PDB file of C-alpha atoms in Angstrom:
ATOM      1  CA  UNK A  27      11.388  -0.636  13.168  1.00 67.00           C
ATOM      2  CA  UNK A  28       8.327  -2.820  11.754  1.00 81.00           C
ATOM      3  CA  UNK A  29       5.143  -1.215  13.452  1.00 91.00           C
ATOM      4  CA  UNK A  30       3.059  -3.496  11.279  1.00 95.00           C
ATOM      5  CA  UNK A  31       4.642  -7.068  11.235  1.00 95.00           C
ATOM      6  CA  UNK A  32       2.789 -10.258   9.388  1.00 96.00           C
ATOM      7  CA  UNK A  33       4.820 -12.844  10.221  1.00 92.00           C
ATOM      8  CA  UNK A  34       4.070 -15.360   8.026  1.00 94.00           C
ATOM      9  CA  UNK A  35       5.204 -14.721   4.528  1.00 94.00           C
ATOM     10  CA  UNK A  36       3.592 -17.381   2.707  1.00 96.00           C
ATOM     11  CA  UNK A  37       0.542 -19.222   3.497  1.00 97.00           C
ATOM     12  CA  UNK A  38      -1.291 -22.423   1.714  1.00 98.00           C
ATOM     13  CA  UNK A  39      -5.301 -23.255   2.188  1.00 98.00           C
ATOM     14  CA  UNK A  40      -7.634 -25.651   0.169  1.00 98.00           C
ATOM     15  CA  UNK A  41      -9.456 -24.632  -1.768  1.00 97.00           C
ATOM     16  CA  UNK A  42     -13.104 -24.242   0.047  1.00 97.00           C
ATOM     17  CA  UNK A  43     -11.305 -24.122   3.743  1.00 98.00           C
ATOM     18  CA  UNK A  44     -10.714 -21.149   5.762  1.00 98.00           C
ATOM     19  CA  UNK A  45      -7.619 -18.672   5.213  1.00 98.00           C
ATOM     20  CA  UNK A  46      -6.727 -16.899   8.359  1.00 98.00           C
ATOM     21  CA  UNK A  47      -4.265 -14.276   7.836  1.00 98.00           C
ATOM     22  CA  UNK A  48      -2.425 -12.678  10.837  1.00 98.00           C
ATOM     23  CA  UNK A  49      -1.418  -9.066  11.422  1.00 98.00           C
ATOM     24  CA  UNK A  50       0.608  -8.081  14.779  1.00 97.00           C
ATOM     25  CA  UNK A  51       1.038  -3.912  15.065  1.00 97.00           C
ATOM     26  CA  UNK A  52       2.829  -2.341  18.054  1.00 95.00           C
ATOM     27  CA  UNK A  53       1.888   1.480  17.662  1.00 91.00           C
ATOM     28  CA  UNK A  54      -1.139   1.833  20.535  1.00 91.00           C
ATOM     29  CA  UNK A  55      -2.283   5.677  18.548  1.00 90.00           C
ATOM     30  CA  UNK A  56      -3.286   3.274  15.896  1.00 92.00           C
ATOM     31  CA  UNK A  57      -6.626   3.250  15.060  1.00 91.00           C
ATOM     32  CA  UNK A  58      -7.564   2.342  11.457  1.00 92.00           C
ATOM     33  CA  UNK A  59      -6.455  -0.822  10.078  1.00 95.00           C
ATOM     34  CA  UNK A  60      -6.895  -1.924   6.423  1.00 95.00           C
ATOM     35  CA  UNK A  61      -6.299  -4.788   4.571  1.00 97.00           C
ATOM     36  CA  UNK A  62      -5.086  -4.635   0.843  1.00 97.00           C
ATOM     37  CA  UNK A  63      -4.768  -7.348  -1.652  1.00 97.00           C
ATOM     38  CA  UNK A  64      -2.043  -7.810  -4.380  1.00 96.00           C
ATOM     39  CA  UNK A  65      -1.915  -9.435  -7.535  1.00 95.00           C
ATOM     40  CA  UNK A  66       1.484  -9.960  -9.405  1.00 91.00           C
ATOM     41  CA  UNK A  67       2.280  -6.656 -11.497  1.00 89.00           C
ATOM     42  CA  UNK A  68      -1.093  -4.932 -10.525  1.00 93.00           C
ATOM     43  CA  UNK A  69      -1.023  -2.557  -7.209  1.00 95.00           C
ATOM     44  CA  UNK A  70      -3.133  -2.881  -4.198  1.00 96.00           C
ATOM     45  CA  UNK A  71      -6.545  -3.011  -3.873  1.00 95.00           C
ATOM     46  CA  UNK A  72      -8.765  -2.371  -1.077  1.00 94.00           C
ATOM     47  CA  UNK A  73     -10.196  -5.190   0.749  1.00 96.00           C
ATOM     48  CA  UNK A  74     -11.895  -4.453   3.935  1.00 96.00           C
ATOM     49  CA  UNK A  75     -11.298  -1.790   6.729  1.00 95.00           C
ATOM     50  CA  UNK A  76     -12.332  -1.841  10.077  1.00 96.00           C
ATOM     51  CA  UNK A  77     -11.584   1.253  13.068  1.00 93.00           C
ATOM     52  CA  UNK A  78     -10.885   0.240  16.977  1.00 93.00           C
ATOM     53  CA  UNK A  79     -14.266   1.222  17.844  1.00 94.00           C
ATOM     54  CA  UNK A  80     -15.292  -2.170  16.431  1.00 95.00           C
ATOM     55  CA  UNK A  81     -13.691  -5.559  17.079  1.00 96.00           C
ATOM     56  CA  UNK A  82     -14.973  -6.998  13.882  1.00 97.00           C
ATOM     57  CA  UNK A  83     -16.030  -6.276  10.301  1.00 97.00           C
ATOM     58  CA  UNK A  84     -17.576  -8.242   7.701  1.00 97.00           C
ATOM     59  CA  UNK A  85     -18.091  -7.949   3.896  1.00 96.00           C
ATOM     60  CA  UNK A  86     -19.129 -11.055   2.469  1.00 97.00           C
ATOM     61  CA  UNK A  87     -16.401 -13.734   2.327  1.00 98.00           C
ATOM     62  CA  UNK A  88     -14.399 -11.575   4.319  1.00 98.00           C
ATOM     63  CA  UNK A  89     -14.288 -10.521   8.015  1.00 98.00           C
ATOM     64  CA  UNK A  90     -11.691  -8.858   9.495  1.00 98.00           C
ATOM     65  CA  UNK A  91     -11.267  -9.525  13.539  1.00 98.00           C
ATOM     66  CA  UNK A  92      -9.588  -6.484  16.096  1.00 98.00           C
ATOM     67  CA  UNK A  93      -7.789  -7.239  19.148  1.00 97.00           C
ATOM     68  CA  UNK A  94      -6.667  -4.211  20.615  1.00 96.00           C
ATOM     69  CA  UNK A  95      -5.635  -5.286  23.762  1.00 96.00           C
ATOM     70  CA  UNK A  96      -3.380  -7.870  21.720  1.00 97.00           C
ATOM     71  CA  UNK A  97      -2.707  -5.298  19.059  1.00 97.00           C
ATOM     72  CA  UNK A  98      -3.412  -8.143  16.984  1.00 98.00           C
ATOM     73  CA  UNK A  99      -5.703  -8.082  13.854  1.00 97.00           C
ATOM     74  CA  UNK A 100      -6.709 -11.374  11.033  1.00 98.00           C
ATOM     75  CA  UNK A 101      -8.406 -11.626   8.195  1.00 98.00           C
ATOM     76  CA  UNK A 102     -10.811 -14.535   7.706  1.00 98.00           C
ATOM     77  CA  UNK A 103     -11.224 -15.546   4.198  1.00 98.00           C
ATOM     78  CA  UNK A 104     -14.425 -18.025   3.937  1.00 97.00           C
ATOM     79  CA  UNK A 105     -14.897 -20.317   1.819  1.00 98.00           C
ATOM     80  CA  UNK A 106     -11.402 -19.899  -0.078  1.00 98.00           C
ATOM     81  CA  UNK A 107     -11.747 -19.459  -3.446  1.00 97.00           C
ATOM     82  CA  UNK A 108      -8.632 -19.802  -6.468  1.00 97.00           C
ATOM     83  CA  UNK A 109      -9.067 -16.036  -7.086  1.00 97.00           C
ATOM     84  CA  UNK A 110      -7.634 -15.311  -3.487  1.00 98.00           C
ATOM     85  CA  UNK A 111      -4.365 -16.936  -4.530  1.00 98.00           C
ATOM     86  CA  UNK A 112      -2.230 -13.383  -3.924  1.00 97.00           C
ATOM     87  CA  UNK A 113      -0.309 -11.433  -1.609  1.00 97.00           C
ATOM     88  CA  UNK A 114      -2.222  -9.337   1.189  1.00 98.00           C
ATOM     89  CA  UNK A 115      -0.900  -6.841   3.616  1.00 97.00           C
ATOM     90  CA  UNK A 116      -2.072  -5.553   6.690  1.00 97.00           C
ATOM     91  CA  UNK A 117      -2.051  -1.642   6.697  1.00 95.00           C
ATOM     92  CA  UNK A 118      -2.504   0.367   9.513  1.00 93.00           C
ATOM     93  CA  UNK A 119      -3.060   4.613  10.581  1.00 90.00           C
ATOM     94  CA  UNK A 120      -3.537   6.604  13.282  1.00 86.00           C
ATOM     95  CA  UNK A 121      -6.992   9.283  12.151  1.00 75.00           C
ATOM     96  CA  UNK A 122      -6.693  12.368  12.663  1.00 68.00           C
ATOM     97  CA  UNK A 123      -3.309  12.423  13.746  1.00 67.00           C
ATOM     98  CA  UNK A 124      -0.661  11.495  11.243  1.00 64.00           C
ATOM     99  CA  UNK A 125      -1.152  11.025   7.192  1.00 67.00           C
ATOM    100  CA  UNK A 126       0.276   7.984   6.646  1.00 82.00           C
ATOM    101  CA  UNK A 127      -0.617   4.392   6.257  1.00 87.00           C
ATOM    102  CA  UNK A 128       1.759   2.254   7.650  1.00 90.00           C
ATOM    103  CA  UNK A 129       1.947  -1.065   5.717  1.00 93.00           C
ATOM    104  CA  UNK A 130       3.481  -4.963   6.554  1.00 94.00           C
ATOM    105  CA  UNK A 131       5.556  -6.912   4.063  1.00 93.00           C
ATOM    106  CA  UNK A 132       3.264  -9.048   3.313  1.00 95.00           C
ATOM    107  CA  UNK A 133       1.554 -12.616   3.474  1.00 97.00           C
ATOM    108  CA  UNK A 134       1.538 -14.736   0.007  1.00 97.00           C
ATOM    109  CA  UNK A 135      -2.003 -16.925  -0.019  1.00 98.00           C
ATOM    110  CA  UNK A 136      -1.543 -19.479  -1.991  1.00 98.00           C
ATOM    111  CA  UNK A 137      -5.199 -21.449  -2.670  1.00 98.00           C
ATOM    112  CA  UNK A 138      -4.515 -25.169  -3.457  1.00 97.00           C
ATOM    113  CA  UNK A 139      -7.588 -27.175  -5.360  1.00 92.00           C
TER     114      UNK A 139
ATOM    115  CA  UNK B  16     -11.098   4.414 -17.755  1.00 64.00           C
ATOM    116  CA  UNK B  17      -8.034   3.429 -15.344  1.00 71.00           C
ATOM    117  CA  UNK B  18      -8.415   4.771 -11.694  1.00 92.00           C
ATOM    118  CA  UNK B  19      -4.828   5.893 -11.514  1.00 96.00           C
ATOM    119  CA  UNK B  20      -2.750   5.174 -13.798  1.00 96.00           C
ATOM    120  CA  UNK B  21       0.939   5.360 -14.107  1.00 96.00           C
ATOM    121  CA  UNK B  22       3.565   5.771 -16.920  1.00 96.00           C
ATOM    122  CA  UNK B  23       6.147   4.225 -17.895  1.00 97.00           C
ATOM    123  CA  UNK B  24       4.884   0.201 -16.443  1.00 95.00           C
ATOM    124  CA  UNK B  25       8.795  -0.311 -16.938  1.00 97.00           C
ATOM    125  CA  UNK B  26      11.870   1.887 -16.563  1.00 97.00           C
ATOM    126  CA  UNK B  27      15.201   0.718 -17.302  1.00 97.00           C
ATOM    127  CA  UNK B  28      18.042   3.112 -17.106  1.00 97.00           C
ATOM    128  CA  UNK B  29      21.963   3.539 -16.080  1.00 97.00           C
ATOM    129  CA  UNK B  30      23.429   5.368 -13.096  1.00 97.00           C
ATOM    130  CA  UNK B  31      23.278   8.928 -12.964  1.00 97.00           C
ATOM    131  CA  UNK B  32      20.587   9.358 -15.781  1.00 97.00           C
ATOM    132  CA  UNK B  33      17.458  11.529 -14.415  1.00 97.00           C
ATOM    133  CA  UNK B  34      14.298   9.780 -15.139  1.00 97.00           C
ATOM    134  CA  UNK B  35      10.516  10.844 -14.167  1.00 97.00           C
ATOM    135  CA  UNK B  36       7.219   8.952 -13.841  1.00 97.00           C
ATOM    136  CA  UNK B  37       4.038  10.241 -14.230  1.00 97.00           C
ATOM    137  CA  UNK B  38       0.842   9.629 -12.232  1.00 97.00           C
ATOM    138  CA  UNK B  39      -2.662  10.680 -13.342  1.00 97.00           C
ATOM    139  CA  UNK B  40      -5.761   9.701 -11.163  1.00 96.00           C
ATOM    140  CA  UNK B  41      -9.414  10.179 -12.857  1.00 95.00           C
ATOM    141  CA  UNK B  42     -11.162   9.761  -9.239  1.00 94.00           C
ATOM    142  CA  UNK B  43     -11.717  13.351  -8.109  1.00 92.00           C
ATOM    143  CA  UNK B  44      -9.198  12.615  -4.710  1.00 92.00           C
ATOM    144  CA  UNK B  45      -7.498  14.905  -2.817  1.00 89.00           C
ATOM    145  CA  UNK B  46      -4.683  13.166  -1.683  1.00 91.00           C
ATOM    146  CA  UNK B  47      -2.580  11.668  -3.900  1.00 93.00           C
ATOM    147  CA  UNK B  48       0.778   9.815  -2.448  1.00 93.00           C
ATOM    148  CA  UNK B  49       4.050   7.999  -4.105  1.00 95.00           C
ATOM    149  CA  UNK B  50       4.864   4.961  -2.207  1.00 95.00           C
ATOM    150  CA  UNK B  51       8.491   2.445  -3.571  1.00 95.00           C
ATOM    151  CA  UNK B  52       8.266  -1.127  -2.254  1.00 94.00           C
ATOM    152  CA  UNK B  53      11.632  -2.364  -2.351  1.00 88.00           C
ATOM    153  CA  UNK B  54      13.504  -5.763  -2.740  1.00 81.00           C
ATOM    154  CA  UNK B  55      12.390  -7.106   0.354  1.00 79.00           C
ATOM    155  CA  UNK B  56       9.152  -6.230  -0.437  1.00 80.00           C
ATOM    156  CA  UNK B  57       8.099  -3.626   2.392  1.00 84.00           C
ATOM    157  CA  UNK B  58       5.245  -0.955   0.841  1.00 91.00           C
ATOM    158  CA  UNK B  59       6.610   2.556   1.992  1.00 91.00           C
ATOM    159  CA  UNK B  60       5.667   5.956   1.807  1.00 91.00           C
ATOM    160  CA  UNK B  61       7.601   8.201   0.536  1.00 92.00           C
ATOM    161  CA  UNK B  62       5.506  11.692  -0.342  1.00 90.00           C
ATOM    162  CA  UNK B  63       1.748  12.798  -0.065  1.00 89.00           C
ATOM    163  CA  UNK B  64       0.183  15.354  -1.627  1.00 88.00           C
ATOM    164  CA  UNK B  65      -3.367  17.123  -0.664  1.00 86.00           C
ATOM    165  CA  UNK B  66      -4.905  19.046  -3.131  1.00 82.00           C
ATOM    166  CA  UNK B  67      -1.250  20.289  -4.182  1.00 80.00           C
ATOM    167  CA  UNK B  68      -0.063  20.818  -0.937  1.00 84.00           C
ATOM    168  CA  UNK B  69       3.333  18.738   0.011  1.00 85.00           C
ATOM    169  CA  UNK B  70       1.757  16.801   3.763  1.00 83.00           C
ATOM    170  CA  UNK B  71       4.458  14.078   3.781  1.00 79.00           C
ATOM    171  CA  UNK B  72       7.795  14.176   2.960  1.00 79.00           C
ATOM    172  CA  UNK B  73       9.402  10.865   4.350  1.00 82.00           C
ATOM    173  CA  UNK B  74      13.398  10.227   4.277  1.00 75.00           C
ATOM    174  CA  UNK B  75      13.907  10.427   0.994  1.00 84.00           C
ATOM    175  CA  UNK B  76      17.188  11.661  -0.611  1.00 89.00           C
ATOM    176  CA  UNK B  77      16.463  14.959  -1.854  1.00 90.00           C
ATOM    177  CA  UNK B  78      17.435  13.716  -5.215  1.00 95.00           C
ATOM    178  CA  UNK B  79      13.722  12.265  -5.926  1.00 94.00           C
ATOM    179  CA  UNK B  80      11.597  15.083  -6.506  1.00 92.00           C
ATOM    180  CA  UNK B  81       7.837  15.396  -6.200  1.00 92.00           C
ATOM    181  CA  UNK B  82       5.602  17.333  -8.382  1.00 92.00           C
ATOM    182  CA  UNK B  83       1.792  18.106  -8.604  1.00 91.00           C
ATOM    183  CA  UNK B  84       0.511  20.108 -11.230  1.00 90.00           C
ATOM    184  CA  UNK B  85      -2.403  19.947  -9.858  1.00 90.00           C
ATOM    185  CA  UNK B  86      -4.735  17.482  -8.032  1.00 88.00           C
ATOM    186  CA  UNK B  87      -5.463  14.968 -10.955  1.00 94.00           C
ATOM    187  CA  UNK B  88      -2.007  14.437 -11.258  1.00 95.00           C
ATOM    188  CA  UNK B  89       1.506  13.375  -9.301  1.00 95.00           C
ATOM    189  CA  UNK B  90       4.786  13.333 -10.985  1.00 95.00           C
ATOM    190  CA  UNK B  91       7.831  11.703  -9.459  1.00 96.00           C
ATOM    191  CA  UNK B  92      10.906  13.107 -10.752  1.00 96.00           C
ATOM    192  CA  UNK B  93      14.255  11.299  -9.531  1.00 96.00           C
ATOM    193  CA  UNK B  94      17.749  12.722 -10.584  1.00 96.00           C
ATOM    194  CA  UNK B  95      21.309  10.820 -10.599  1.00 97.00           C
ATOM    195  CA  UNK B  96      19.869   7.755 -10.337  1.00 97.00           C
ATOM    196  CA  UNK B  97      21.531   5.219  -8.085  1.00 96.00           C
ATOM    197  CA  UNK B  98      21.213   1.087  -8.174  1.00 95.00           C
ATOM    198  CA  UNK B  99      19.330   1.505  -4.985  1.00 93.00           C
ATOM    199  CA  UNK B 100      16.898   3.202  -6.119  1.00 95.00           C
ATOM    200  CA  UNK B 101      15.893   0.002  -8.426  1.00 95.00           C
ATOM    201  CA  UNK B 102      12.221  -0.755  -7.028  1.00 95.00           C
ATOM    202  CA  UNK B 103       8.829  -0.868  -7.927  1.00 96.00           C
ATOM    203  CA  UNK B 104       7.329   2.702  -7.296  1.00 97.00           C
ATOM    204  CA  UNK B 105       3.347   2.837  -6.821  1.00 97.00           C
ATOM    205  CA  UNK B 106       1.354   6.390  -7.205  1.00 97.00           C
ATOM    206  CA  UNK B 107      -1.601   5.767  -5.219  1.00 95.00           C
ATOM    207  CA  UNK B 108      -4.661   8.453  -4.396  1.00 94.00           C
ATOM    208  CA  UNK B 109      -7.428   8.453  -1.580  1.00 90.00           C
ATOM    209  CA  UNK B 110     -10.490  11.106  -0.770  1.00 84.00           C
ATOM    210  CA  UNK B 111      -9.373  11.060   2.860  1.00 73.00           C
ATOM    211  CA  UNK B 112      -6.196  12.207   4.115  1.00 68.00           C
ATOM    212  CA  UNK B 113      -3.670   9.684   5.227  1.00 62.00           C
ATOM    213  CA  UNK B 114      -5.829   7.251   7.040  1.00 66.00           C
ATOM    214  CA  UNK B 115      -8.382   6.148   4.487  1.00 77.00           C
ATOM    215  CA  UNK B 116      -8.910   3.976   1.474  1.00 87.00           C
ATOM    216  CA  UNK B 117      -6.493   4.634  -1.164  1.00 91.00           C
ATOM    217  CA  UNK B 118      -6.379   3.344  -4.683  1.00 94.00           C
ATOM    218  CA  UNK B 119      -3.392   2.088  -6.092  1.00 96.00           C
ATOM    219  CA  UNK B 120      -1.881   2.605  -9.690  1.00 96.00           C
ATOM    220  CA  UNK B 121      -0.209  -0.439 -11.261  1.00 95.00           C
ATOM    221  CA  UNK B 122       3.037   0.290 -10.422  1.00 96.00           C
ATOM    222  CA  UNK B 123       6.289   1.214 -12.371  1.00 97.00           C
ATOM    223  CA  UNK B 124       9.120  -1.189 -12.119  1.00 96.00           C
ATOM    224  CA  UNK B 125      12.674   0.916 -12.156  1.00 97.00           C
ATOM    225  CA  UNK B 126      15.945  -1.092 -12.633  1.00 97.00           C
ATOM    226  CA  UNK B 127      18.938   1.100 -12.519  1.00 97.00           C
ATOM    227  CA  UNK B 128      22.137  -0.570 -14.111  1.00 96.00           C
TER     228      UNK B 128
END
């Protein structure tokens, strides 16, 4: 029972181009979603957040779009850069209601120059 | 100066031993959590602790065994060890209970032969 489900496990962009990563969730008391990013034998790290009061959230290259109506979330990745090249999940939590973050499998970016 | 750090990075170890990994997180958090991501990759939660306090306690055998000695710090004990349990395990912390930011420790890679 995936309530976070990124479909696509791998992905390829050029270098410089835009990287739009997809994130589907199916758990309506959601209402924090998070995006992590994961090089090979290092753990997450935090990329950008965003809560359903917003439908969009930017921090520098990055802006993370909400659909809630869709339950539907991307990441936007602009320009692509080499360093992206790594594997990013979608993460999502209901505040104030349950203590968990809730991650997907997965989507490998791979940045081609 | 690691965030959280985690010992051993690599574990390997036959059925039935008992084996523990430690956790230590230098951030001042609360909440500190053990998550296993398994071979097909999905990040999962498998025990939170706030400020000592056991707040999640997922469906995990009862032979893996949780223990905070206090808030810096997050052991995971597992006993009997099983081939399933081979995974990578990461001890993550965060300042806000369940739904925030958390920061991830670099993981621990357990093979059980």
């Amino acid at each position: 029972d995936q309530q976070v489900k990124q479909n696509s496990p791998s992905l390829s962009v050029q270098e410089g181009r835009i990287s739009i990563l997809n994130c589907d969730y199916t758990n309506s008391m959601f209402d924090y979603f998070l995006w992590y990013k994961k090089y090979p034998a290092e753990g997450p790290t935090f990329l950008i957040s965003i809560s359903s009061i917003k439908d969009k959230n930017e921090d520098g290259r990055f802006t993370v779009f909400l659909n809630k109506s869709a339950k539907h979330l991307s990441l936007h990745i602009v320009p692509s850069q080499p360093g992206d090249s790594a594997v990013y999940f979608c993460a999502a939590s209901a505040m104030n209601r349950d203590d968990k973050i809730i991650f997907g499998k997965g989507t490998r970016l791979h940045i081609l120059p | 100066d690691t965030a959280v750090s985690q010992t051993p990075k690599y574990l390997v170890t036959q059925m039935g031993n008992d084996k523990s990994i430690k956790c230590e997180q230098n951030l001042g958090h609360d909440t500190m959590y053990w998550y296993k991501q398994d071979s097909k990759k999905f990040l999962k939660i498998m025990f939170s602790y706030n400020n000592k306090e056991l707040i999640i306690n997922e469906t995990v055998p009862n032979r893996f065994s949780p223990k905070s000695p206090d808030k810096a710090h997050l052991n995971l004990h597992i006993n009997s060890l099983e081939l399933g349990d081979s995974a990578v395990y990461f001890c993550a912390s965060g300042q806000d209970r369940g739904f925030g930011e958390q920061y991830f420790g670099p993981g621990t890679r357990l093979t059980v032969t």
